[in-house]
Amino acid sequence: MPELAEVEVVRRNLVDWWEGRAASEVRLLDEDLPKESAPEQFVDALRHVVTEIRRRGKYLICAFADASSVVFHFRMTGKIIRCASPDVDYARAGWRVDETGWLVFKDQRRLGEARVFEAGEIDEYAPLQRMGPEPEDVTLQHLRDHCSDRRMLKTALLDQSIVAGVGNIAVSELFWRLQFAPGVKCGELTDEQMQALIEEMPRYFNEIIDFSMADEIRYIEEAGAASEKSPFQVYGREGEECPRCFDTIEKIRVGGRSSYFCRRCQR
DNA sequence: TAGTCTGTTAGACA
DNA sequence: CTGTCTAACAGACT
């Protein structure tokens, strides 16, 4: 479930599972996973010691001891999990790390990608170059400078060059928290409302990250009991009660994507 | 069968 | 030039 929070959860896991070590075996199961680089280049890169695993927006960046790096993007259904064998459904690549087991890039829809960069090349990668600030670094001035008054706030927030990492779920959840109408234009919001958004974004992501980390621990401790709890108040809850006013949550299309909201309290 | 989906990008159009 | 919409990518699910 890759929005910023999910990618951050993968990053934190990989710091424990992989950082400081090299894969002893690499299996590329889907040759389409490495984009614009040869399959051998991907396999070779992963054989080096990982020195740092960082996140930028929804991108996961693995830096290796030889100064090369691999950038993963999970798109809609990608993730990296730890398992006993690389032979799992939808696995596109797997690499074995001693004392960890297999790390597997799993991706049902196969829209995800991995890009290999040799020393220095990553600085030229346009999607990272044009990425906006992380949610915690956004300022009122930045938003006012980059969001024209007539643009929908939702569209602006999903634009990764304005804020890094915001996804469609986050927009519904943030708008519910802040009581913003789903189609509100940037120019319709006061500075106070914009400021509230700026403060709510990092709070929201941190809460989802904490929930997801706790959820994984719960999952492991309860030996595979599927997690039923959702950390979301409105996303995916069409027809349910608004947790604030108990009116019915609706689903509409805004900017080409679903928005879930409560008509009564979001105006 | 048709519509939907957590992301991104290119091209058409107003 | 701006902004919005659609299609495409690929597959599973309802």
Coordinates of C-alpha atoms (C1' of nucleotides) in Angstrom, one line a residue:
Chain A
M1 CA 0.0 0.0 0.0
P2 CA 2.5 2.5 -1.1
E3 CA 2.0 6.1 0.0
L4 CA 4.7 7.9 1.9
A5 CA 3.8 6.0 5.2
E6 CA 4.0 2.6 3.6
V7 CA 7.4 3.3 2.0
E8 CA 8.7 4.6 5.3
V9 CA 7.6 1.4 7.0
V10 CA 9.5 -0.6 4.4
R11 CA 12.5 1.6 4.9
R12 CA 12.6 1.1 8.6
N13 CA 12.3 -2.6 8.2
L14 CA 15.1 -2.7 5.7
V15 CA 17.4 -0.8 8.0
D16 CA 17.0 -3.7 10.4
W17 CA 17.0 -6.5 7.9
W18 CA 19.6 -5.4 5.3
E19 CA 21.6 -2.3 6.1
G20 CA 25.3 -2.9 6.6
R21 CA 25.2 -6.3 4.8
A22 CA 25.3 -7.7 1.3
A23 CA 23.0 -10.2 -0.3
S24 CA 24.6 -13.6 -0.7
E25 CA 22.3 -14.5 -3.5
V26 CA 20.1 -12.5 -5.8
R27 CA 17.3 -13.8 -8.0
L28 CA 15.7 -11.6 -10.6
L29 CA 12.4 -13.2 -11.4
D30 CA 10.9 -10.6 -13.7
E31 CA 13.3 -9.0 -16.2
D32 CA 11.0 -6.0 -16.5
L33 CA 11.6 -4.9 -13.0
P34 CA 14.8 -3.0 -13.7
K35 CA 13.9 0.0 -15.8
E36 CA 16.4 1.4 -18.3
S37 CA 19.2 -0.8 -16.9
A38 CA 20.3 -4.3 -17.7
P39 CA 19.1 -7.1 -15.6
E40 CA 22.8 -8.0 -14.7
Q41 CA 23.3 -4.5 -13.5
F42 CA 20.5 -4.9 -11.0
V43 CA 21.8 -8.2 -9.8
D44 CA 25.3 -6.9 -9.5
A45 CA 24.3 -3.9 -7.5
L46 CA 22.4 -5.9 -4.9
R47 CA 25.6 -8.0 -4.3
H48 CA 27.3 -5.0 -2.6
V49 CA 27.0 -4.0 1.0
V50 CA 24.1 -1.6 1.6
T51 CA 25.4 1.5 3.4
E52 CA 22.3 3.6 3.6
I53 CA 18.5 3.2 3.0
R54 CA 16.6 6.4 2.6
R55 CA 13.3 7.6 1.4
R56 CA 12.3 10.6 -0.6
G57 CA 8.6 11.0 -1.2
K58 CA 7.4 7.6 -2.3
Y59 CA 10.8 6.5 -3.6
L60 CA 13.1 4.1 -1.7
I61 CA 16.8 4.7 -2.3
C62 CA 19.3 2.0 -1.4
A63 CA 23.0 3.2 -1.5
F64 CA 25.8 0.7 -1.8
A65 CA 29.4 0.6 -0.7
D66 CA 30.7 1.1 -4.3
A67 CA 28.7 4.3 -4.5
S68 CA 26.1 2.8 -6.8
S69 CA 22.5 2.9 -5.8
V70 CA 19.1 1.3 -6.6
V71 CA 15.9 3.3 -6.5
F72 CA 12.7 1.5 -6.0
H73 CA 9.2 2.8 -6.7
F74 CA 6.3 0.6 -5.7
R75 CA 3.5 2.3 -7.7
M76 CA 0.2 0.7 -6.7
T77 CA 0.9 -2.7 -5.3
G78 CA 4.6 -3.1 -4.8
K79 CA 6.3 -3.8 -1.5
I80 CA 9.4 -5.4 0.0
I81 CA 8.7 -8.2 2.5
R82 CA 10.8 -10.6 4.4
C83 CA 10.2 -14.3 3.9
A84 CA 11.7 -17.7 4.1
S85 CA 11.8 -18.3 0.4
P86 CA 11.7 -16.1 -2.8
D87 CA 9.1 -18.4 -4.1
V88 CA 6.0 -16.4 -3.2
D89 CA 3.1 -15.1 -5.3
Y90 CA 3.8 -12.0 -7.3
A91 CA 7.5 -12.0 -6.4
R92 CA 9.5 -10.0 -9.0
A93 CA 12.9 -10.3 -7.3
G94 CA 14.4 -11.8 -4.2
W95 CA 17.7 -11.5 -2.5
R96 CA 19.0 -13.4 0.5
V97 CA 20.7 -11.7 3.5
D98 CA 22.3 -13.8 6.2
E99 CA 20.4 -13.9 9.5
T100 CA 17.5 -12.2 7.8
G101 CA 16.3 -14.6 5.1
W102 CA 14.9 -13.5 1.8
L103 CA 13.9 -10.0 1.0
V104 CA 11.3 -10.1 -1.8
F105 CA 10.0 -7.4 -4.1
K106 CA 6.4 -8.4 -4.4
D107 CA 4.1 -6.6 -6.9
Q108 CA 0.8 -7.9 -8.0
R109 CA 0.2 -5.4 -10.8
R110 CA 3.8 -5.2 -11.9
L111 CA 3.8 -1.4 -12.2
G112 CA 6.6 -0.9 -9.8
E113 CA 10.2 -0.4 -10.9
A114 CA 13.8 -0.5 -9.9
R115 CA 16.5 1.8 -11.3
V116 CA 20.2 1.2 -11.0
F117 CA 22.6 4.2 -10.9
E118 CA 26.3 4.2 -10.9
A119 CA 28.2 6.7 -8.7
G120 CA 26.9 10.2 -9.2
E121 CA 24.3 9.3 -11.8
I122 CA 21.4 9.4 -9.3
D123 CA 21.8 13.2 -8.9
E124 CA 20.6 13.5 -12.5
Y125 CA 17.4 11.4 -12.0
A126 CA 14.7 13.9 -12.8
P127 CA 11.8 12.5 -10.7
L128 CA 14.0 13.0 -7.6
Q129 CA 15.3 16.4 -8.8
R130 CA 11.9 17.9 -9.2
M131 CA 10.5 16.4 -6.0
G132 CA 8.9 19.0 -3.6
P133 CA 9.7 19.2 0.1
E134 CA 8.8 16.4 2.5
P135 CA 5.5 17.2 4.4
E136 CA 7.4 18.2 7.5
D137 CA 9.4 20.8 5.6
V138 CA 6.5 22.5 3.8
T139 CA 5.9 26.2 4.6
L140 CA 2.9 28.5 3.9
Q141 CA 5.1 30.6 1.6
H142 CA 6.0 27.4 -0.5
L143 CA 2.3 26.4 -0.8
R144 CA 1.2 29.9 -1.8
D145 CA 4.0 30.2 -4.4
H146 CA 3.3 26.8 -6.0
C147 CA -0.5 26.5 -5.8
S148 CA -2.4 29.0 -8.0
D149 CA -5.7 30.2 -6.6
R150 CA -7.8 28.4 -9.2
R151 CA -6.2 25.0 -8.9
M152 CA -7.9 22.4 -6.8
L153 CA -6.0 21.8 -3.5
K154 CA -6.4 18.0 -4.0
T155 CA -4.7 18.1 -7.4
A156 CA -1.9 20.3 -6.0
L157 CA -1.2 18.0 -3.1
L158 CA -1.0 15.0 -5.4
D159 CA 1.5 16.8 -7.5
Q160 CA 4.8 15.4 -6.2
S161 CA 6.7 18.5 -7.2
I162 CA 4.7 20.5 -4.7
V163 CA 4.7 18.2 -1.7
A164 CA 6.6 14.8 -1.7
G165 CA 4.7 11.7 -0.7
V166 CA 1.1 12.7 -0.5
G167 CA -1.3 10.1 -2.1
N168 CA -4.9 9.7 -2.8
I169 CA -5.7 8.1 0.6
A170 CA -3.9 10.9 2.5
V171 CA -5.9 13.6 0.7
S172 CA -9.2 12.1 1.8
E173 CA -8.0 11.6 5.3
L174 CA -6.4 15.1 5.6
F175 CA -9.5 16.8 4.2
W176 CA -11.7 15.0 6.6
R177 CA -9.5 16.0 9.6
L178 CA -9.4 19.6 8.5
Q179 CA -13.1 19.7 7.3
F180 CA -12.1 20.8 3.8
A181 CA -14.6 20.2 0.9
P182 CA -13.1 17.6 -1.5
G183 CA -13.1 20.0 -4.5
V184 CA -11.9 23.1 -2.7
K185 CA -9.6 25.5 -4.6
C186 CA -6.4 26.7 -3.2
G187 CA -7.6 30.3 -3.4
E188 CA -10.6 29.6 -1.3
L189 CA -8.5 28.7 1.8
T190 CA -7.4 31.2 4.4
D191 CA -3.8 31.3 5.6
E192 CA -5.0 29.8 8.8
Q193 CA -6.5 26.8 7.0
M194 CA -3.4 26.4 4.9
Q195 CA -1.3 26.5 8.1
A196 CA -3.5 23.9 9.7
L197 CA -2.9 21.7 6.6
I198 CA 0.8 22.2 7.0
E199 CA 0.7 21.1 10.6
E200 CA -1.6 18.2 10.0
M201 CA 0.4 16.5 7.2
P202 CA 3.3 15.3 9.2
R203 CA 1.1 14.5 12.1
Y204 CA -1.1 12.3 9.8
F205 CA 1.9 10.5 8.2
N206 CA 3.5 9.8 11.6
E207 CA 0.3 8.4 12.9
I208 CA -0.1 6.1 9.9
I209 CA 3.6 5.0 10.2
D210 CA 3.2 4.2 13.9
F211 CA 0.0 2.3 13.2
S212 CA 1.5 0.3 10.4
M213 CA 4.6 -0.6 12.5
A214 CA 2.5 -1.7 15.4
D215 CA 0.2 -3.6 13.0
E216 CA 3.2 -5.6 11.7
I217 CA 4.3 -6.5 15.2
R218 CA 0.7 -7.5 16.0
Y219 CA 0.6 -9.6 12.8
I220 CA 3.8 -11.4 13.6
E221 CA 2.9 -12.0 17.3
E222 CA -0.6 -13.3 16.4
A223 CA 0.9 -15.8 13.9
G224 CA -0.8 -14.7 10.7
A225 CA -4.1 -13.4 12.0
A226 CA -5.2 -11.0 9.3
S227 CA -5.3 -7.4 10.4
E228 CA -8.8 -6.1 10.1
K229 CA -8.3 -2.7 11.6
S230 CA -8.0 0.3 9.2
P231 CA -6.3 3.4 10.4
F232 CA -8.5 5.5 8.1
Q233 CA -11.6 7.5 9.1
V234 CA -13.2 7.9 5.7
Y235 CA -11.1 6.3 2.9
G236 CA -12.9 3.2 1.6
R237 CA -15.8 3.8 4.0
E238 CA -18.5 4.8 1.6
G239 CA -21.9 4.4 3.2
E240 CA -20.5 4.2 6.8
E241 CA -21.0 6.8 9.5
C242 CA -18.8 9.8 9.8
P243 CA -16.9 9.3 13.1
R244 CA -17.5 13.0 13.9
C245 CA -21.1 13.8 13.0
F246 CA -22.5 10.4 12.2
D247 CA -23.8 11.5 8.8
T248 CA -23.1 9.1 5.9
I249 CA -19.7 9.1 4.2
E250 CA -19.9 9.6 0.4
K251 CA -17.6 8.8 -2.5
I252 CA -17.2 11.1 -5.4
R253 CA -14.6 11.6 -8.2
V254 CA -12.4 14.7 -7.8
G255 CA -9.4 15.3 -10.1
G256 CA -10.0 11.9 -11.7
R257 CA -9.6 10.0 -8.4
S258 CA -11.9 8.9 -5.7
S259 CA -12.5 11.2 -2.7
Y260 CA -14.3 10.0 0.4
F261 CA -15.9 12.7 2.5
C262 CA -18.7 13.8 4.8
R263 CA -20.9 16.3 3.2
R264 CA -22.1 17.6 6.5
C265 CA -18.8 18.4 8.2
Q266 CA -16.5 19.2 5.2
R267 CA -17.3 22.6 3.8
Chain B
dT1 C1' -18.9 -7.9 -18.6
dA2 C1' -17.7 -3.5 -17.0
dG3 C1' -15.9 -0.8 -13.5
dT4 C1' -12.5 -0.1 -9.8
dC5 C1' -7.9 0.4 -7.6
dT6 C1' -2.7 3.3 -2.8
dG7 C1' 1.0 6.0 -8.9
dT8 C1' 3.0 8.4 -12.7
dT9 C1' 3.3 10.3 -17.2
dA10 C1' 2.2 11.8 -22.0
dG11 C1' -1.0 13.9 -24.9
dA12 C1' -5.5 16.1 -26.0
dC13 C1' -8.3 19.8 -25.1
dA14 C1' -10.4 24.2 -23.2
Chain C
dC1 C1' 0.7 29.1 -20.4
dT2 C1' -2.7 26.7 -17.0
dG3 C1' -5.3 23.3 -15.6
dT4 C1' -8.1 19.1 -16.3
dC5 C1' -9.1 14.8 -18.3
dT6 C1' -8.1 10.4 -20.4
dA7 C1' -5.3 6.6 -21.6
dA8 C1' -1.7 3.7 -20.8
dC9 C1' 1.1 0.8 -18.0
dA10 C1' -0.8 -4.7 -15.9
dG11 C1' -3.4 -7.5 -13.2
dA12 C1' -6.8 -8.9 -9.8
dC13 C1' -11.1 -8.3 -7.8
dT14 C1' -16.2 -7.3 -7.5

